[in-house]
Short mmCIF file of C-alpha atoms in Angstrom, two decimals:
data_model
loop_
_atom_site.label_atom_id
_atom_site.label_comp_id
_atom_site.label_asym_id
_atom_site.label_seq_id
_atom_site.Cartn_x
_atom_site.Cartn_y
_atom_site.Cartn_z
CA MET Z 1 0.39 -0.15 -0.03
CA PHE Z 2 3.14 2.71 0.42
CA GLU Z 3 5.91 2.05 -0.85
CA SER Z 4 8.76 2.69 0.93
CA THR Z 5 11.03 5.02 -0.98
CA ALA Z 6 15.25 5.39 0.09
CA PHE Z 7 17.32 9.18 0.79
CA ALA Z 8 20.82 9.00 0.28
CA LEU Z 9 23.58 12.11 1.34
CA LYS Z 10 26.11 12.43 -0.57
CA PRO Z 11 29.47 12.32 0.84
CA LEU Z 12 30.09 16.25 0.55
CA THR Z 13 27.05 17.00 2.13
CA LEU Z 14 27.24 14.66 4.62
CA ILE Z 15 30.14 16.18 5.77
CA CYS Z 16 28.55 19.69 5.68
CA LEU Z 17 25.98 18.73 7.69
CA PHE Z 18 28.74 16.51 10.00
CA LEU Z 19 30.63 20.70 10.50
CA LEU Z 20 27.51 21.94 10.79
CA PHE Z 21 25.89 20.12 14.19
CA MET Z 22 29.96 20.74 15.48
CA VAL Z 23 29.52 24.39 15.17
CA LEU Z 24 26.56 24.78 16.08
CA TYR Z 25 27.36 22.36 19.20
CA VAL Z 26 30.26 25.06 20.77
CA LEU Z 27 28.48 26.97 20.11
CA ALA Z 28 25.51 26.05 22.47
CA LEU Z 29 28.51 24.70 24.68
CA ARG Z 30 30.15 28.18 24.90
CA GLY Z 31 26.71 30.48 25.52
CA PRO Z 32 26.50 33.81 25.23
CA PHE Z 33 29.69 36.06 23.81
CA LYS Z 34 28.62 38.87 25.92
CA TYR Z 35 29.72 36.05 28.37
CA VAL Z 36 31.52 33.41 28.89
CA ALA Z 37 29.52 31.22 30.27
CA MET Z 38 31.64 28.33 30.35
CA ASN Z 39 36.00 27.51 31.37
CA ASP Z 40 37.64 26.62 33.83
CA ALA Z 41 36.92 30.44 36.27
CA THR Z 42 32.39 29.88 35.82
CA TYR Z 43 31.45 26.20 34.86
CA ARG Z 44 29.55 25.86 37.37
CA PHE Z 45 25.99 27.29 36.50
CA SER Z 46 23.44 24.90 39.76
CA HIS Z 47 23.51 24.72 42.79
CA ILE Z 48 23.08 20.97 42.74
CA GLU Z 49 26.79 19.72 41.71
CA ILE Z 50 25.91 17.02 40.59
CA PHE Z 51 24.65 19.19 37.26
CA ASN Z 52 27.86 21.46 37.07
CA ALA Z 53 30.54 17.79 37.14
CA LEU Z 54 27.44 17.20 34.60
CA ALA Z 55 27.94 19.56 32.30
CA LEU Z 56 32.12 18.82 32.11
CA ASN Z 57 33.89 16.23 29.13
CA PRO Z 58 37.15 14.40 29.68
CA ILE Z 59 38.27 16.81 26.86
CA MET Z 60 37.61 19.25 28.66
CA SER Z 61 38.73 18.46 31.92
CA PHE Z 62 41.90 17.59 30.91
CA ILE Z 63 42.30 21.08 29.06
CA TRP Z 64 41.66 22.84 32.29
CA ALA Z 65 44.15 20.39 35.01
CA HIS Z 66 47.21 21.54 32.04
CA LYS Z 67 46.66 25.19 31.69
CA ASN Z 68 46.55 25.10 35.69
CA TYR Z 69 48.85 23.57 36.08
CA LYS Z 70 51.75 24.88 34.03
CA ARG Z 71 49.80 28.35 35.86
CA ASP Z 72 51.00 27.21 38.93
CA MET Z 73 54.18 28.76 39.63
CA LEU Z 74 55.23 28.02 42.95
CA ASP Z 75 57.97 25.11 43.48
CA THR Z 76 57.84 22.69 45.96
CA PHE Z 77 58.19 23.86 49.65
CA ILE Z 78 60.13 22.67 52.05
CA ALA Z 79 60.22 23.25 55.94
CA ALA Z 80 61.16 26.15 57.23
CA ASP Z 81 64.84 26.79 59.54
CA GLU Z 82 62.80 27.52 62.86
CA HIS Z 83 65.68 28.75 63.81
CA LYS Z 84 66.18 31.24 60.51
CA MET Z 85 62.99 32.25 61.39
CA GLN Z 86 63.44 32.94 65.30
CA LEU Z 87 66.35 35.09 64.36
CA LEU Z 88 63.91 37.43 62.20
CA GLN Z 89 61.39 38.05 64.08
CA ASN Z 90 64.90 39.44 66.79
CA GLN Z 91 65.17 41.85 63.97
CA LEU Z 92 61.56 42.78 63.00
CA PHE Z 93 59.24 42.33 64.43
CA PRO Z 94 57.38 38.55 66.88
CA LEU Z 95 55.19 36.49 65.11
CA PHE Z 96 51.82 36.90 67.62
CA ALA Z 97 50.58 39.24 69.11
CA LYS Z 98 47.38 39.24 71.37
CA SER Z 99 44.42 42.05 70.94
CA PRO Z 100 43.96 43.87 73.79
CA LYS Z 101 41.37 43.43 76.32
CA ASN Z 102 38.15 44.85 75.32
CA GLU Z 103 34.93 43.48 78.20
CA PHE Z 104 31.90 44.71 76.47
CA ALA Z 105 32.92 42.86 73.17
CA LEU Z 106 33.57 39.27 74.49
CA ALA Z 107 29.87 39.72 76.12
CA ASN Z 108 28.00 41.44 73.52
CA LYS Z 109 29.76 39.37 70.18
CA PRO Z 110 29.54 41.59 66.92
CA HIS Z 111 28.64 40.68 63.76
CA ILE Z 112 32.05 41.60 61.49
CA MET Z 113 31.87 41.93 57.81
CA LEU Z 114 35.08 42.69 55.39
CA ASN Z 115 34.16 43.77 52.21
CA LEU Z 116 37.24 43.24 49.15
CA MET Z 117 36.32 45.90 46.47
CA GLU Z 118 37.30 44.72 43.23
CA SER Z 119 39.66 46.74 41.80
CA PHE Z 120 38.91 50.13 44.10
CA GLY Z 121 41.93 52.43 43.99
CA LEU Z 122 41.98 56.07 44.79
CA GLN Z 123 43.53 57.17 41.70
CA MET Z 124 40.80 57.90 40.54
CA LEU Z 125 39.26 60.48 43.18
CA GLU Z 126 42.79 62.00 43.16
CA HIS Z 127 41.97 63.58 40.20
CA SER Z 128 38.07 63.95 39.74
CA ASN Z 129 37.93 67.41 39.65
CA ASP Z 130 35.31 67.53 42.39
CA ILE Z 131 33.28 65.39 40.56
CA ASN Z 132 30.97 62.72 42.61
CA LEU Z 133 32.28 59.57 42.04
CA LEU Z 134 31.40 57.24 45.01
CA GLY Z 135 27.71 57.72 45.06
CA GLU Z 136 26.64 57.48 48.02
CA LEU Z 137 28.84 56.15 49.61
CA GLU Z 138 30.41 58.86 49.82
CA LYS Z 139 28.35 60.44 52.63
CA HIS Z 140 30.03 57.18 54.78
CA PHE Z 141 33.37 58.31 53.75
CA GLU Z 142 32.13 61.72 55.82
CA GLU Z 143 30.71 59.36 59.01
CA ASP Z 144 32.33 56.92 59.16
CA PHE Z 145 36.33 55.81 59.79
CA ILE Z 146 38.40 56.27 56.55
CA PHE Z 147 41.96 55.88 56.14
CA ARG Z 148 43.59 56.93 51.73
CA ARG Z 149 47.74 56.88 53.58
CA PHE Z 150 46.84 52.86 52.68
CA LEU Z 151 48.10 50.01 50.08
CA SER Z 152 46.95 46.73 48.72
CA PHE Z 153 49.47 43.88 49.58
CA GLY Z 154 49.06 42.72 45.87
CA ASN Z 155 48.49 44.07 42.70
CA ASN Z 156 46.12 41.72 42.25
CA THR Z 157 43.14 39.68 43.17
CA GLY Z 158 44.21 36.51 44.86
CA PRO Z 159 47.27 37.64 46.14
CA SER Z 160 45.24 40.51 47.78
CA LEU Z 161 43.44 37.42 49.02
CA SER Z 162 45.18 35.02 49.85
CA MET Z 163 47.41 36.67 52.18
CA LEU Z 164 44.42 39.23 53.41
CA PHE Z 165 42.32 35.88 54.91
CA THR Z 166 44.52 33.28 54.95
CA TYR Z 167 47.77 35.22 55.97
CA SER Z 168 49.42 34.22 53.26
CA PRO Z 169 52.27 35.65 50.77
CA LYS Z 170 51.93 33.06 48.48
CA VAL Z 171 48.70 32.57 46.46
CA LEU Z 172 47.47 28.64 46.74
CA LEU Z 173 44.38 28.65 45.30
CA LYS Z 174 44.90 27.34 42.10
CA SER Z 175 48.92 24.84 43.68
CA GLN Z 176 49.26 22.00 44.98
CA TYR Z 177 48.89 23.59 48.22
CA LYS Z 178 45.08 24.38 47.88
CA LYS Z 179 43.99 21.26 50.02
CA HIS Z 180 46.33 22.07 52.36
CA TYR Z 181 44.53 24.03 55.69
CA LEU Z 182 46.52 26.75 57.30
CA ALA Z 183 46.45 27.49 61.11
CA HIS Z 184 46.17 30.68 62.38
CA THR Z 185 43.73 32.65 59.78
CA PRO Z 186 41.37 34.37 61.01
CA ILE Z 187 38.19 32.12 59.92
CA GLU Z 188 40.33 29.93 62.21
CA LEU Z 189 40.31 32.26 65.13
CA TYR Z 190 36.45 33.60 64.34
CA LYS Z 191 35.60 30.90 64.34
CA ALA Z 192 36.58 29.33 68.08
CA GLN Z 193 35.54 32.74 69.38
CA GLY Z 194 31.18 31.17 68.24
CA TYR Z 195 31.38 33.23 65.16
CA LYS Z 196 29.60 31.60 61.66
CA VAL Z 197 32.28 31.72 58.49
CA ILE Z 198 30.72 32.70 55.69
CA PHE Z 199 32.00 34.09 52.35
CA LEU Z 200 29.99 36.16 49.86
CA THR Z 201 31.24 36.89 45.96
CA SER Z 202 29.40 38.60 43.30
CA GLY Z 203 30.91 36.11 41.79
CA ASN Z 204 31.43 32.76 40.83
CA ARG Z 205 33.75 30.15 43.51
CA THR Z 206 35.02 28.24 41.10
CA TRP Z 207 37.40 30.91 39.95
CA PHE Z 208 40.96 29.95 40.91
CA ASP Z 209 38.55 26.89 42.42
CA VAL Z 210 38.42 29.92 45.24
CA GLY Z 211 35.53 28.40 47.31
CA GLU Z 212 36.66 25.19 47.27
CA PHE Z 213 39.61 26.97 49.36
CA MET Z 214 37.32 28.68 51.27
CA GLU Z 215 35.53 25.03 52.73
CA ILE Z 216 39.84 23.84 53.51
CA GLN Z 217 40.20 26.76 55.52
CA GLY Z 218 37.24 26.28 56.93
CA VAL Z 219 34.48 28.85 56.18
CA ASP Z 220 30.87 27.73 56.66
CA GLU Z 221 29.35 28.14 54.23
CA ILE Z 222 29.76 30.01 49.86
CA ILE Z 223 27.61 31.75 48.86
CA ASP Z 224 28.01 33.53 44.57
CA GLU Z 225 26.36 34.09 41.50
CA ILE Z 226 24.56 30.94 41.70
CA ILE Z 227 22.95 30.76 45.09
CA LEU Z 228 22.48 34.50 44.57
CA SER Z 229 20.55 34.19 41.06
CA LYS Z 230 18.55 31.58 42.39
CA GLU Z 231 16.96 34.08 44.77
CA TYR Z 232 17.18 37.47 43.36
CA LYS Z 233 15.30 38.97 40.66
CA GLY Z 234 17.07 40.85 37.97
CA VAL Z 235 20.42 38.54 38.04
CA GLU Z 236 20.75 37.52 34.28
CA LYS Z 237 20.95 41.25 33.26
CA SER Z 238 24.07 42.30 35.37
CA ARG Z 239 25.67 39.08 34.42
CA PHE Z 240 28.94 39.46 32.69
CA ALA Z 241 31.88 37.20 32.66
CA TYR Z 242 33.67 37.84 36.24
CA GLY Z 243 30.03 37.40 37.63
CA ILE Z 244 27.10 39.92 38.73
CA GLY Z 245 25.89 42.67 39.79
CA ASP Z 246 27.44 44.27 43.30
CA GLU Z 247 23.92 44.88 43.91
CA PHE Z 248 22.14 41.23 45.01
CA MET Z 249 25.30 40.77 47.00
CA TYR Z 250 24.93 42.92 48.72
CA LYS Z 251 21.04 42.02 49.45
CA LYS Z 252 21.52 38.80 50.52
CA ALA Z 253 24.70 40.23 53.32
CA LEU Z 254 22.30 42.91 54.91
CA GLU Z 255 19.55 39.34 54.99
CA LEU Z 256 22.06 37.20 56.44
CA LEU Z 257 23.02 39.77 59.24
CA GLU Z 258 19.50 40.11 59.96
CA ASN Z 259 18.71 37.10 59.91
CA ALA Z 260 22.33 35.91 62.19
CA GLN Z 261 21.23 33.25 64.97
CA GLN Z 262 24.81 33.22 66.09
CA PRO Z 263 27.63 35.72 65.13
CA LEU Z 264 28.92 36.23 61.78
CA LEU Z 265 31.66 36.21 59.93
CA ILE Z 266 31.39 37.43 56.30
CA LEU Z 267 34.00 37.58 54.25
CA ALA Z 268 32.75 39.60 50.83
CA LEU Z 269 34.57 39.88 47.38
CA THR Z 270 32.56 42.04 44.66
CA ALA Z 271 33.26 41.36 41.07
CA ALA Z 272 31.38 44.19 38.80
CA ASN Z 273 34.23 46.82 39.09
CA HIS Z 274 36.41 44.77 36.52
CA SER Z 275 36.55 44.85 32.83
CA PRO Z 276 35.09 43.43 30.51
CA TYR Z 277 32.79 45.38 33.13
CA PRO Z 278 28.97 43.89 32.74
CA ASN Z 279 26.05 46.65 32.26
CA VAL Z 280 25.36 49.10 34.78
CA TYR Z 281 23.05 52.74 35.10
CA GLU Z 282 25.01 55.65 33.82
CA SER Z 283 25.94 57.68 36.37
CA ILE Z 284 28.35 60.57 33.80
CA SER Z 285 28.10 60.57 30.68
CA THR Z 286 30.59 60.96 28.17
CA GLU Z 287 30.72 64.80 27.97
CA SER Z 288 31.31 64.93 31.24
CA ILE Z 289 33.81 63.76 32.71
CA PRO Z 290 36.37 66.25 33.07
CA PRO Z 291 39.18 66.44 30.77
CA ASN Z 292 41.87 65.94 33.23
CA LEU Z 293 40.16 62.99 34.04
CA LEU Z 294 39.49 61.35 31.14
CA LYS Z 295 42.83 61.56 29.87
CA HIS Z 296 44.43 59.22 33.17
CA ILE Z 297 42.05 56.38 31.48
CA THR Z 298 43.08 54.64 29.23
CA ARG Z 299 40.34 52.05 28.29
CA LYS Z 300 36.82 51.77 28.23
CA PRO Z 301 36.73 55.38 30.13
CA TYR Z 302 33.30 55.82 29.42
CA LYS Z 303 32.68 51.89 31.30
CA ALA Z 304 34.92 52.01 33.98
CA LEU Z 305 34.04 55.62 34.85
CA ASN Z 306 30.06 54.79 35.14
CA THR Z 307 30.88 51.50 36.57
CA TYR Z 308 33.56 52.23 39.35
CA ILE Z 309 30.62 54.34 39.72
CA TYR Z 310 28.11 51.72 40.42
CA ALA Z 311 30.34 49.96 41.95
CA ASN Z 312 30.81 52.76 44.95
CA ASN Z 313 27.34 53.53 45.08
CA GLU Z 314 26.18 50.43 45.49
CA PHE Z 315 27.44 49.10 49.36
CA GLY Z 316 26.74 53.21 50.05
CA LYS Z 317 23.16 52.11 49.45
CA PHE Z 318 23.85 49.56 52.18
CA LEU Z 319 25.50 51.20 54.13
CA SER Z 320 22.71 53.24 54.20
CA ALA Z 321 19.73 50.14 54.20
CA PHE Z 322 22.05 48.67 57.23
CA LYS Z 323 22.13 52.37 59.70
CA ASN Z 324 18.43 51.52 58.51
CA SER Z 325 18.02 48.01 60.14
CA TRP Z 326 17.67 47.22 64.33
CA VAL Z 327 21.62 45.67 63.43
CA LYS Z 328 23.37 48.27 63.01
CA ASP Z 329 24.19 48.29 67.00
CA LYS Z 330 26.05 44.76 66.30
CA THR Z 331 28.67 44.98 63.06
CA ILE Z 332 31.79 46.04 62.40
CA ILE Z 333 31.89 47.31 58.97
CA ALA Z 334 35.37 46.71 57.73
CA ALA Z 335 35.89 47.83 53.22
CA THR Z 336 38.90 48.00 50.95
CA GLY Z 337 40.15 47.14 47.82
CA ASP Z 338 42.11 44.94 46.25
CA HIS Z 339 44.23 46.20 44.14
CA ARG Z 340 44.58 49.61 42.06
CA MET Z 341 42.88 51.69 39.66
CA ARG Z 342 44.04 49.39 36.42
CA ASP Z 343 44.47 50.60 32.60
CA PHE Z 344 45.13 54.73 34.75
CA THR Z 345 48.60 56.19 34.30
CA ILE Z 346 50.31 58.14 36.42
CA ASP Z 347 53.30 59.76 36.61
CA SER Z 348 55.71 57.24 38.63
CA ILE Z 349 57.68 60.21 40.81
CA LYS Z 350 54.50 61.91 42.18
CA GLU Z 351 51.92 58.81 42.08
CA SER Z 352 54.12 56.43 42.41
CA ALA Z 353 52.36 54.86 46.14
CA LEU Z 354 49.60 56.72 44.89
CA ALA Z 355 49.16 53.79 42.36
CA TYR Z 356 49.14 51.17 44.83
CA SER Z 357 46.29 52.91 46.84
CA VAL Z 358 43.61 52.04 48.65
CA PRO Z 359 41.17 52.36 51.11
CA LEU Z 360 40.37 51.29 54.92
CA TYR Z 361 36.36 52.30 55.24
CA LEU Z 362 35.43 51.42 59.11
CA TYR Z 363 31.62 51.54 60.58
CA VAL Z 364 32.51 51.40 64.04
CA PRO Z 365 29.06 51.41 66.33
CA SER Z 366 28.74 53.83 68.93
CA SER Z 367 29.76 50.91 71.98
CA TYR Z 368 32.47 49.39 70.38
CA GLN Z 369 34.36 52.97 70.61
CA HIS Z 370 36.33 51.72 73.23
CA ASN Z 371 39.90 54.20 73.37
CA ILE Z 372 39.80 54.88 69.95
CA VAL Z 373 42.64 57.05 68.17
CA TYR Z 374 42.07 58.01 65.26
CA ASP Z 375 43.94 59.48 63.04
CA ALA Z 376 42.68 59.99 59.17
CA PHE Z 377 46.90 60.53 57.61
CA ARG Z 378 48.01 57.12 59.31
CA VAL Z 379 49.82 55.04 57.19
CA GLY Z 380 48.34 51.77 56.53
CA SER Z 381 47.57 48.26 55.00
CA HIS Z 382 46.36 45.16 54.59
CA LYS Z 383 48.09 43.15 57.25
CA ASP Z 384 46.14 45.84 59.65
CA ILE Z 385 42.90 44.80 58.71
CA PHE Z 386 42.24 41.94 61.19
CA PRO Z 387 44.46 43.74 63.99
CA THR Z 388 41.86 46.01 64.26
CA LEU Z 389 39.05 44.28 63.47
CA TYR Z 390 40.68 42.30 67.31
CA ALA Z 391 40.42 45.20 69.27
CA LEU Z 392 37.50 46.26 67.81
CA SER Z 393 35.76 42.89 67.80
CA LEU Z 394 37.58 40.20 70.50
CA SER Z 395 39.86 40.29 73.70
CA GLU Z 396 42.83 39.26 74.51
CA VAL Z 397 43.17 36.90 71.90
CA GLU Z 398 46.67 35.00 71.12
CA TYR Z 399 46.75 36.09 66.28
CA LEU Z 400 49.12 35.50 64.07
CA ASN Z 401 50.66 39.81 63.07
CA LEU Z 402 52.63 40.23 60.30
CA GLY Z 403 53.47 43.29 61.25
CA GLY Z 404 50.45 44.32 62.40
CA ARG Z 405 48.67 46.99 64.77
CA ASN Z 406 45.05 48.25 64.88
CA MET Z 407 44.66 52.19 62.74
CA LEU Z 408 42.17 52.78 65.50
CA GLY Z 409 44.36 52.32 68.41
CA THR Z 410 47.42 54.06 69.87
CA LYS Z 411 50.80 54.08 67.99
CA GLU Z 412 52.78 51.97 70.63
CA ASN Z 413 56.00 51.17 68.36
CA ASP Z 414 57.54 52.74 65.05
CA LYS Z 415 58.02 49.59 63.78
CA TYR Z 416 54.85 49.03 63.30
CA GLU Z 417 54.25 52.25 61.27
CA PHE Z 418 54.11 50.53 57.33
CA ALA Z 419 52.84 50.02 54.72
CA TYR Z 420 53.85 47.50 51.88
CA ASN Z 421 52.73 46.42 48.16
CA GLN Z 422 54.09 44.05 46.58
CA ALA Z 423 55.49 47.24 44.50
CA LEU Z 424 56.59 49.16 47.21
CA TRP Z 425 56.26 49.85 50.69
CA LEU Z 426 56.32 53.42 53.54
CA ASP Z 427 56.06 54.11 56.30
CA GLU Z 428 55.50 57.87 57.45
CA LYS Z 429 58.72 59.41 57.10
CA GLY Z 430 58.83 58.02 53.27
CA ILE Z 431 58.50 55.95 49.96
CA TYR Z 432 60.44 52.68 48.82
CA PRO Z 433 59.36 51.30 45.58
CA LEU Z 434 61.07 48.00 46.47
CA HIS Z 435 65.01 47.14 45.04
CA SER Z 436 65.96 50.72 45.37
CA ASP Z 437 68.22 52.41 47.43
CA ARG Z 438 66.34 55.18 47.82
CA GLY Z 439 62.85 56.60 49.39
CA TYR Z 440 61.14 59.71 48.17
CA ALA Z 441 60.10 62.29 50.39
CA TYR Z 442 56.12 63.37 50.90
CA GLU Z 443 54.45 66.11 49.86
CA ASN Z 444 52.51 67.08 53.37
CA PRO Z 445 52.45 64.64 55.95
CA GLN Z 446 48.62 63.96 54.90
CA SER Z 447 49.44 63.35 51.34
CA LEU Z 448 50.43 60.21 49.56
CA LEU Z 449 52.30 61.64 46.65
CA SER Z 450 56.10 62.80 46.78
CA ASN Z 451 57.49 66.00 45.80
CA GLY Z 452 59.72 63.95 43.82
CA GLU Z 453 62.78 65.28 46.67
CA HIS Z 454 64.87 61.40 46.99
CA PHE Z 455 66.96 60.88 49.88
CA ALA Z 456 69.33 58.11 50.26
CA LEU Z 457 68.74 54.77 53.31
CA ASP Z 458 69.81 53.72 55.71
CA GLU Z 459 70.33 50.21 56.80
CA TYR Z 460 66.74 49.39 58.65
CA HIS Z 461 65.16 50.98 55.37
CA LEU Z 462 67.22 49.49 53.08
CA HIS Z 463 67.28 45.43 54.17
CA PHE Z 464 63.83 46.20 55.54
CA PRO Z 465 61.49 45.21 52.50
CA LYS Z 466 63.82 41.14 52.19
CA LEU Z 467 63.55 40.32 56.44
CA TYR Z 468 59.76 41.02 55.59
CA ASP Z 469 59.86 39.04 52.56
CA GLU Z 470 61.88 36.36 54.33
CA LEU Z 471 59.93 36.36 57.23
CA ASN Z 472 56.30 36.31 55.70
CA GLU Z 473 57.72 32.68 53.51
CA GLN Z 474 59.03 31.26 56.76
CA GLN Z 475 55.84 31.69 58.18
CA LEU Z 476 53.90 30.38 55.33
CA ARG Z 477 55.65 27.20 55.04
CA PHE Z 478 55.95 26.91 58.97
CA ARG Z 479 52.10 26.67 59.06
CA LEU Z 480 52.64 24.79 54.91
CA ILE Z 481 54.82 22.31 56.17
CA ASN Z 482 56.03 22.23 59.74
CA MET Z 483 52.67 21.83 61.52
CA HIS Z 484 51.37 19.19 59.57
CA GLN Z 485 55.40 17.44 60.89
CA HIS Z 486 54.70 17.50 64.27
CA LYS Z 487 50.94 16.00 63.04
CA GLN Z 488 52.37 13.61 62.46
CA ASP Z 489 55.24 12.88 64.67
#
């Protein structure tokens, strides 16, 4: 009744169809072109981990593993020389310190939020010509504690995050040591005091495997863009190569603080202020950008400037909402930049220190402000953040200290009155580029700008960077190798 018909395709047609299918398959894997949907930094797309695992294939996994192996530039660490480590401490300062007695904090444990903000460099503000680049954050800078003569430790996110959250001067996130537990971190210290520790980011937990690394270090909960996208509307419109809009992270932060059942330490990492930049609302038109500022921004000035303002404004909006909440009386908030603003030209002499500067912002409820000594022009860097938080929130707790001190306390030892970055360091006397035998004088005691005058270094200043780096590496090797050996013995 029905006649069967044979439908034969010519070999050339079959080959063309196969190639077309493969192109469409690759495009489907890649996802939308506005952001990279599938790579080793962003392959996690679901909060159900088995789905993330199923999305990978052996070839993809092998290529990523090989790339990460080549990117791991860390040599195999040998055990620390404990005798040498003691000699270095004698030359510089002890590796352990104790927070002051704080009976109020002991009885009323505050929540702590430390916000590490992407590319929040201060050199942009120096050339702003009185244009408000902070948005709603500006009023909080005026109301609370702010330090501007302040440096990041690293000049990329990885080094600053590693040093700030785990006291590691080396980035272990993608290294052979990424699954090693590090003792004496702020995470361990706060957990021992009854805190729940949360890592909260508007980026993806697969970036440098930061989520897994944080879990190994004892973090109780990881919240990233995938989880945030399940909870809030409008997330997809803000998605880009490195994450989502920061406002969703701040919404979650406020909810966490308001609903907490125990003291919280929130370690936050923003993502939005990173090229190629998400789509954000316009804060300044191209025509309104001051020429003196415009000439310094070397790439995408309109996008760079509007994203910079957006990131600051959203943090400011969060602070405004937070200060209208009941948790304002029992929460301490600190914020800083992870590194300088990139693609921004500087005067290599006059602005050498400004180029690596980030702010330190502190909100401290009045009930926790005991024995405060505030000098807005005090120099500092990332090493000082947790010693400051320990003094405000803990009582007589011993902690690993890499030359840090309470930025809101009295100056007790001049050896601690320095700021350190991987490119230069500074103290109250001047600016010292690493690997240089000269220092540069400040324009004035309230500035990071140099007047260009240079001077020879005394023996302490000449050798300090090398000694400090050696002490830093020794303490890391001790925590990575020696402490594990002692446990095995």
